[in-house]
Short mmCIF file of C-alpha atoms and ligand atoms in Angstrom, two decimals:
data_model
loop_
_atom_site.label_atom_id
_atom_site.label_comp_id
_atom_site.label_asym_id
_atom_site.label_seq_id
_atom_site.Cartn_x
_atom_site.Cartn_y
_atom_site.Cartn_z
CA MET X 1 28.83 17.67 61.11
CA ARG X 2 28.93 19.97 64.16
CA PHE X 3 28.83 22.80 61.70
CA LEU X 4 25.67 21.46 60.09
CA SER X 5 23.79 20.45 63.23
CA SER X 6 24.51 23.74 64.92
CA ARG X 7 22.93 25.56 62.00
CA ARG X 8 20.00 23.20 61.51
CA ARG X 9 17.58 25.64 63.06
CA HIS X 10 18.89 28.58 61.11
CA PRO X 11 15.96 30.36 59.35
CA ALA X 12 17.59 29.78 55.96
CA ALA X 13 18.16 26.07 56.57
CA LYS X 14 14.79 24.96 55.18
CA ALA X 15 15.21 26.98 52.04
CA LEU X 16 18.74 25.69 51.60
CA LEU X 17 17.59 22.11 52.05
CA LEU X 18 14.89 22.63 49.45
CA VAL X 19 17.37 24.04 46.94
CA LEU X 20 19.77 21.19 47.65
CA GLY X 21 16.96 18.67 47.16
CA LEU X 22 16.00 20.24 43.86
CA ILE X 23 19.57 20.13 42.63
CA VAL X 24 19.89 16.45 43.53
CA MET X 25 16.55 15.71 41.84
CA GLY X 26 17.65 17.60 38.75
CA ALA X 27 20.91 15.71 38.58
CA LEU X 28 19.16 12.37 39.06
CA TYR X 29 16.64 13.27 36.40
CA THR X 30 19.27 14.07 33.80
CA VAL X 31 20.97 10.76 34.56
CA PHE X 32 17.86 8.58 34.47
CA ALA X 33 15.50 10.41 32.15
CA PRO X 34 15.12 8.74 28.72
CA ALA X 35 17.10 10.46 26.02
CA PRO X 36 14.85 12.98 24.31
CA GLN X 37 13.49 11.95 20.93
CA VAL X 38 15.16 13.89 18.19
CA SER X 39 12.00 15.36 16.87
CA ALA X 40 11.37 18.50 14.95
CA ASP X 41 8.69 19.60 17.38
CA THR X 42 11.12 19.64 20.24
CA GLY X 43 13.87 21.06 18.04
CA THR X 44 15.82 23.65 19.95
CA SER X 45 15.83 27.18 18.70
CA GLN X 46 19.50 26.68 17.92
CA GLN X 47 18.66 23.70 15.72
CA VAL X 48 16.04 25.81 13.95
CA ALA X 49 18.56 28.65 13.46
CA GLU X 50 21.17 26.28 12.03
CA GLY X 51 18.53 24.72 9.81
CA LYS X 52 17.54 28.15 8.55
CA ALA X 53 21.16 28.89 7.65
CA LEU X 54 21.47 25.59 5.75
CA PHE X 55 18.14 26.28 4.07
CA ALA X 56 19.30 29.71 2.90
CA VAL X 57 22.29 28.11 1.15
CA GLY X 58 20.78 24.92 -0.27
CA CYS X 59 17.05 25.38 -0.62
CA ALA X 60 16.01 29.05 -0.64
CA SER X 61 16.83 29.56 -4.32
CA CYS X 62 13.76 27.51 -5.19
CA HIS X 63 11.66 27.51 -2.01
CA GLY X 64 12.12 31.19 -1.03
CA LEU X 65 14.15 32.56 1.87
CA ASN X 66 11.43 31.72 4.37
CA GLY X 67 10.13 28.58 2.67
CA GLU X 68 7.22 30.60 1.28
CA GLY X 69 7.70 29.05 -2.15
CA GLN X 70 8.56 30.70 -5.41
CA ALA X 71 6.07 31.52 -8.13
CA SER X 72 8.55 32.63 -10.81
CA GLY X 73 12.09 31.75 -11.80
CA GLU X 74 13.62 28.75 -13.50
CA ILE X 75 12.43 26.21 -10.95
CA GLN X 76 9.37 26.93 -8.87
CA GLY X 77 9.64 25.23 -5.52
CA PRO X 78 6.39 24.77 -3.59
CA PRO X 79 5.78 26.52 -0.24
CA LEU X 80 6.96 24.35 2.64
CA ALA X 81 4.87 25.58 5.58
CA GLY X 82 3.00 22.54 6.93
CA VAL X 83 4.76 19.82 4.90
CA GLY X 84 6.37 18.72 8.15
CA ALA X 85 9.65 17.16 9.19
CA ALA X 86 8.62 13.86 7.59
CA ALA X 87 8.54 15.43 4.11
CA VAL X 88 11.99 16.94 4.63
CA ASP X 89 13.37 13.62 5.83
CA PHE X 90 11.80 11.82 2.87
CA GLN X 91 13.06 14.35 0.32
CA VAL X 92 16.53 15.05 1.70
CA SER X 93 17.59 11.60 2.88
CA SER X 94 16.55 10.10 -0.45
CA GLY X 95 18.69 12.76 -2.12
CA ARG X 96 15.71 14.15 -4.08
CA MET X 97 16.28 17.54 -2.46
CA PRO X 98 18.07 19.78 -3.09
CA MET X 99 16.89 19.36 -6.66
CA ALA X 100 19.84 19.79 -9.02
CA LYS X 101 18.23 20.92 -12.27
CA PRO X 102 14.81 21.55 -13.76
CA GLU X 103 13.18 18.24 -14.67
CA ALA X 104 9.83 16.54 -14.40
CA GLN X 105 10.72 14.76 -11.18
CA ALA X 106 13.60 14.97 -8.73
CA PRO X 107 15.56 11.69 -8.97
CA VAL X 108 16.88 9.69 -6.01
CA LYS X 109 20.57 10.43 -5.54
CA PRO X 110 23.16 10.28 -2.73
CA ASN X 111 22.24 12.53 0.18
CA ARG X 112 24.95 15.11 0.80
CA TYR X 113 23.82 16.22 4.25
CA THR X 114 24.89 14.65 7.56
CA PRO X 115 22.14 13.27 9.83
CA GLU X 116 22.58 16.33 12.11
CA GLU X 117 22.13 18.68 9.19
CA VAL X 118 19.03 16.82 8.02
CA ALA X 119 17.62 17.13 11.55
CA GLN X 120 18.35 20.86 11.48
CA LEU X 121 16.59 21.30 8.15
CA GLU X 122 13.65 19.29 9.55
CA ALA X 123 13.51 21.49 12.66
CA TYR X 124 13.49 24.62 10.54
CA VAL X 125 10.77 23.48 8.12
CA ALA X 126 8.68 22.11 11.03
CA SER X 127 8.91 25.55 12.64
CA LEU X 128 7.14 27.04 9.59
CA GLY X 129 3.89 25.20 10.32
CA PRO X 130 2.58 21.99 11.88
CA GLY X 131 2.97 18.90 9.70
CA PRO X 132 3.69 15.18 10.00
CA ASP X 133 6.66 14.38 12.20
CA VAL X 134 9.41 11.91 11.29
CA PRO X 135 8.02 8.48 12.28
CA ALA X 136 9.60 6.58 15.18
CA PRO X 137 11.06 3.10 14.56
CA ALA X 138 8.07 1.56 16.38
CA ASP X 139 5.82 3.06 13.68
CA TYR X 140 7.50 1.45 10.69
CA ASP X 141 9.36 -1.56 12.09
CA PRO X 142 7.46 -4.63 10.82
CA ALA X 143 9.27 -7.05 13.17
CA ASN X 144 6.11 -8.07 15.06
CA VAL X 145 3.77 -8.27 12.10
CA SER X 146 2.17 -11.73 11.86
CA ALA X 147 2.01 -13.79 8.68
CA GLU X 148 -1.71 -13.03 8.48
CA ASP X 149 -0.99 -9.33 8.57
CA VAL X 150 1.61 -9.72 5.84
CA ALA X 151 -1.11 -11.22 3.65
CA ARG X 152 -3.40 -8.31 4.54
CA GLY X 153 -0.52 -5.96 3.68
CA GLY X 154 -0.37 -7.59 0.26
CA GLU X 155 -4.08 -6.98 -0.28
CA LEU X 156 -3.74 -3.37 0.85
CA PHE X 157 -0.78 -2.95 -1.47
CA ARG X 158 -2.68 -4.31 -4.46
CA THR X 159 -5.69 -2.05 -3.82
CA ASN X 160 -3.83 1.15 -2.89
CA CYS X 161 -0.41 1.11 -4.47
CA SER X 162 -0.07 -1.32 -7.37
CA ALA X 163 -1.88 0.94 -9.84
CA CYS X 164 1.21 3.14 -9.88
CA HIS X 165 3.97 0.99 -8.42
CA ASN X 166 3.13 -2.31 -10.21
CA PHE X 167 2.06 -5.58 -8.59
CA GLU X 168 5.50 -6.40 -7.30
CA GLY X 169 6.49 -2.83 -6.50
CA ALA X 170 8.77 -2.72 -9.52
CA GLY X 171 7.63 0.81 -10.39
CA GLY X 172 6.00 2.20 -13.49
CA ALA X 173 5.77 5.21 -15.78
CA LEU X 174 3.24 8.01 -15.29
CA PRO X 175 2.16 10.71 -17.76
CA GLY X 176 4.36 13.77 -18.31
CA GLY X 177 7.76 12.10 -18.00
CA LYS X 178 7.03 11.21 -14.38
CA TYR X 179 7.22 7.80 -12.78
CA ALA X 180 6.35 5.86 -9.67
CA PRO X 181 9.73 4.52 -8.55
CA SER X 182 10.61 0.91 -7.87
CA LEU X 183 10.09 0.01 -4.21
CA TYR X 184 12.95 -2.50 -4.10
CA ASP X 185 15.52 -1.68 -1.41
CA VAL X 186 13.65 1.38 -0.18
CA PRO X 187 14.23 1.72 3.59
CA ASN X 188 11.14 1.04 5.73
CA ARG X 189 11.15 4.55 7.19
CA ARG X 190 11.00 6.06 3.73
CA VAL X 191 8.06 3.85 2.75
CA TYR X 192 6.19 5.08 5.83
CA GLU X 193 7.12 8.70 5.11
CA ALA X 194 5.99 8.39 1.49
CA MET X 195 2.56 7.28 2.70
CA ILE X 196 2.15 10.12 5.21
CA THR X 197 3.55 12.88 3.00
CA GLY X 198 2.39 11.88 -0.51
CA PRO X 199 5.25 13.16 -2.69
CA GLN X 200 4.33 14.50 -6.14
CA GLN X 201 1.40 12.56 -7.67
CA MET X 202 1.28 10.06 -4.84
CA PRO X 203 -1.75 10.59 -2.61
CA VAL X 204 -1.40 11.08 1.14
CA PHE X 205 -2.58 7.92 2.92
CA SER X 206 -3.80 9.48 6.16
CA ASP X 207 -4.19 7.31 9.23
CA GLY X 208 -7.94 7.40 8.71
CA VAL X 209 -7.58 5.78 5.28
CA VAL X 210 -4.71 3.39 5.93
CA ARG X 211 -4.31 2.88 9.68
CA PRO X 212 -0.77 2.89 11.14
CA GLU X 213 -0.92 -0.90 11.63
CA ASP X 214 -1.99 -1.25 7.99
CA LYS X 215 1.00 0.83 6.94
CA ARG X 216 3.22 -1.54 8.91
CA ALA X 217 1.52 -4.50 7.25
CA ILE X 218 2.23 -3.01 3.81
CA ILE X 219 5.88 -2.50 4.79
CA ALA X 220 6.09 -6.09 6.07
CA TYR X 221 4.59 -7.30 2.80
CA LEU X 222 7.13 -5.35 0.74
CA ASN X 223 9.94 -6.71 2.93
CA THR X 224 8.88 -10.33 2.43
CA LEU X 225 8.17 -9.80 -1.26
CA HIS X 226 11.53 -8.25 -1.93
CA GLY X 227 13.44 -10.40 0.53
CA GLN X 228 12.35 -13.49 -1.36
CA PRO X 229 15.09 -14.85 -3.54
CA ASN X 230 14.03 -15.02 -7.14
CA GLU X 231 13.12 -18.69 -7.67
CA GLY X 232 15.26 -18.97 -10.76
CA GLY X 233 14.12 -18.19 -14.25
CA LEU X 234 13.10 -14.80 -15.54
CA SER X 235 10.91 -12.59 -13.39
CA LEU X 236 9.47 -11.15 -16.64
CA GLY X 237 9.59 -7.72 -15.00
CA GLY X 238 6.78 -8.65 -12.64
CA LEU X 239 4.38 -7.14 -15.11
CA GLY X 240 1.76 -9.78 -14.44
CA PRO X 241 -0.62 -11.36 -16.93
CA VAL X 242 0.51 -9.30 -19.92
CA SER X 243 4.15 -10.33 -20.05
CA GLU X 244 3.39 -13.78 -18.71
CA GLY X 245 0.77 -14.21 -21.42
CA LEU X 246 3.23 -13.08 -24.04
CA TRP X 247 5.75 -15.66 -22.88
CA ALA X 248 3.08 -18.33 -22.83
CA TRP X 249 2.32 -17.52 -26.45
CA ILE X 250 5.92 -17.45 -27.58
CA LEU X 251 7.06 -20.52 -25.64
CA GLY X 252 3.82 -22.50 -25.75
CA LEU X 253 2.88 -21.90 -29.36
CA GLY X 254 6.52 -21.89 -30.41
CA SER X 255 7.19 -25.33 -28.97
CA LEU X 256 3.91 -26.70 -30.38
CA MET X 257 4.98 -25.48 -33.81
CA GLY X 258 8.44 -26.97 -33.29
CA ILE X 259 6.94 -30.33 -32.43
CA ALA X 260 4.60 -30.16 -35.41
CA VAL X 261 7.52 -29.42 -37.75
CA TRP X 262 9.57 -32.22 -36.19
CA ILE X 263 6.72 -34.75 -36.58
CA ALA X 264 6.19 -33.67 -40.17
CA ALA X 265 9.91 -34.03 -40.93
CA LYS X 266 10.02 -37.49 -39.29
CA GLY X 267 6.91 -38.55 -41.14
CA ALA X 268 8.48 -37.45 -44.45
CA LYS X 269 11.64 -39.43 -43.68
CA ALA X 270 9.67 -42.55 -42.71
CA LYS X 271 8.03 -42.50 -46.13
C1 HEC O 301 16.45 23.64 -7.82
C2 HEC O 301 15.26 23.89 -7.04
C3 HEC O 301 15.10 23.25 -5.67
C4 HEC O 301 16.01 23.22 -4.65
C5 HEC O 301 17.42 23.78 -4.61
C6 HEC O 301 15.35 22.56 -3.55
N1 HEC O 301 14.08 22.20 -3.90
FE1 HEC O 301 12.72 21.24 -2.73
N2 HEC O 301 11.43 21.13 -4.31
C7 HEC O 301 11.64 21.68 -5.56
C8 HEC O 301 10.52 21.34 -6.42
C9 HEC O 301 10.37 21.76 -7.88
C10 HEC O 301 9.65 20.55 -5.65
C11 HEC O 301 8.32 19.92 -6.09
C12 HEC O 301 8.54 18.75 -6.99
C13 HEC O 301 8.84 17.46 -6.31
O1 HEC O 301 8.31 17.21 -5.21
O2 HEC O 301 9.61 16.65 -6.86
C14 HEC O 301 10.23 20.45 -4.33
C15 HEC O 301 9.66 19.75 -3.26
C16 HEC O 301 10.16 19.75 -1.97
C17 HEC O 301 9.51 19.15 -0.82
C18 HEC O 301 8.18 18.41 -0.86
C19 HEC O 301 7.07 19.34 -0.56
C20 HEC O 301 5.77 18.59 -0.37
O3 HEC O 301 4.74 19.20 -0.65
O4 HEC O 301 5.79 17.43 0.07
C21 HEC O 301 10.30 19.37 0.26
C22 HEC O 301 10.03 18.95 1.69
C23 HEC O 301 11.46 20.09 -0.20
N3 HEC O 301 11.35 20.32 -1.55
C24 HEC O 301 12.52 20.47 0.61
C25 HEC O 301 13.70 21.02 0.13
C26 HEC O 301 14.86 21.25 0.95
C27 HEC O 301 14.94 20.99 2.45
C28 HEC O 301 15.82 21.74 0.14
C29 HEC O 301 17.24 22.11 0.51
C30 HEC O 301 18.03 21.08 1.10
C31 HEC O 301 15.26 21.84 -1.20
N4 HEC O 301 13.97 21.39 -1.16
C32 HEC O 301 15.94 22.33 -2.31
C33 HEC O 301 12.72 22.45 -5.95
C34 HEC O 301 13.88 22.61 -5.21
C1 HEC O 302 -1.11 7.80 -8.05
C2 HEC O 302 0.09 7.04 -8.08
C3 HEC O 302 0.67 6.49 -6.77
C4 HEC O 302 0.05 5.68 -5.84
C5 HEC O 302 -1.37 5.19 -5.83
C6 HEC O 302 1.07 5.38 -4.85
N1 HEC O 302 2.25 5.99 -5.18
FE1 HEC O 302 4.00 5.84 -4.18
N2 HEC O 302 4.86 7.19 -5.46
C7 HEC O 302 4.24 7.72 -6.56
C8 HEC O 302 5.15 8.68 -7.18
C9 HEC O 302 4.88 9.51 -8.41
C10 HEC O 302 6.33 8.68 -6.40
C11 HEC O 302 7.60 9.51 -6.65
C12 HEC O 302 7.53 10.83 -5.94
C13 HEC O 302 8.76 11.66 -6.10
O1 HEC O 302 9.75 11.20 -6.67
O2 HEC O 302 8.75 12.81 -5.62
C14 HEC O 302 6.11 7.73 -5.33
C15 HEC O 302 7.06 7.41 -4.38
C16 HEC O 302 6.94 6.41 -3.45
C17 HEC O 302 7.99 5.96 -2.56
C18 HEC O 302 9.41 6.47 -2.51
C19 HEC O 302 10.35 5.52 -3.19
C20 HEC O 302 11.79 5.97 -3.17
O3 HEC O 302 12.57 5.44 -3.97
O4 HEC O 302 12.16 6.84 -2.39
C21 HEC O 302 7.45 4.97 -1.80
C22 HEC O 302 8.17 4.18 -0.74
C23 HEC O 302 6.07 4.80 -2.20
N3 HEC O 302 5.79 5.67 -3.21
C24 HEC O 302 5.21 3.87 -1.65
C25 HEC O 302 3.84 3.80 -1.96
C26 HEC O 302 2.90 2.95 -1.25
C27 HEC O 302 3.27 2.02 -0.11
C28 HEC O 302 1.68 3.17 -1.80
C29 HEC O 302 0.34 2.58 -1.39
C30 HEC O 302 -0.04 2.72 -0.01
C31 HEC O 302 1.86 4.12 -2.90
N4 HEC O 302 3.19 4.48 -2.94
C32 HEC O 302 0.86 4.58 -3.74
C33 HEC O 302 2.98 7.44 -7.02
C34 HEC O 302 2.04 6.68 -6.35
#
């Protein structure tokens, strides 16, 4: 203490105090600051470098060494500048990418990258050009969506999505050997990412067209629809009026004919 007080008026004391203060502030900040979002935009250069290395091994054969795309070769991967981290997360965590063989559409399969590696790939592709970022849980979590909004989500789904994905989200075929997949058991984040990145024939539903709260309402609707236990009986593939009509014909007309035959047989016996 004597040591300190005797040097309090030293010319360097103020500067030292300032430095000390800054160090304490820095330490406090690192303790109390919220953990940084793992986001491609804030991806460290090391993350980008590791992503680039992974990309060279797993993706460059189709997308080019710098993600510039490939115009010739067995499989022509599109350029990736500007597709954004969200597209990488959608494609890689659903196992669509890396594509295994030439086919009309990359199928969903187990993802072989760890979450860290996926984040590195995202950071690298995001560094190629600005694009949609991976959504935060608050964007796609439908926990606070009201029952009214779920109904609105259903309407939005029927107008925007059911043409390809069927009324119940059971999926459907598209021309050229392609298909809109079933939306059963698709994680909420992936549903959100599909809407903001528009994979393959699916259009991009920008926030101007389908607002973020509408996207959440659609997700909430899908959750309630698919969380509902099947009320017994056949779902008839959820194909709507066509298959239901067919069953009405077979069962309805069939039983009427059965009854008619039975009455006729009884009548014959009574005579
Ligand atoms: C065998 C070739 C092949 C490999 C390997 C491959 N891709 Fe692809 N990729 C494609 C093709 C073809 C498409 C376009 C068709 C589609 O979307 O299904 C595509 C589409 C994509 C898209 C969507 C682009 C958009 O416009 O939304 C992303 C993102 C992507 N690839 C990332 C990757 C990443 C990351 C890897 C490595 C982990 C990878 N790909 C490996 C062939 C490949
Ligand atoms: C023009 C047809 C079309 C429309 C309209 C459409 N989609 Fe899609 N959707 C597709 C196709 C095709 C794919 C498959 C893309 C692929 O495999 O690369 C897809 C994929 C998806 C996936 C990914 C599923 C999975 O298994 O990973 C989700 C989720 C999705 N769509 C949700 C929606 C929602 C929600 C809407 C309405 C807001 C919608 N789609 C509208 C054609 C469509």
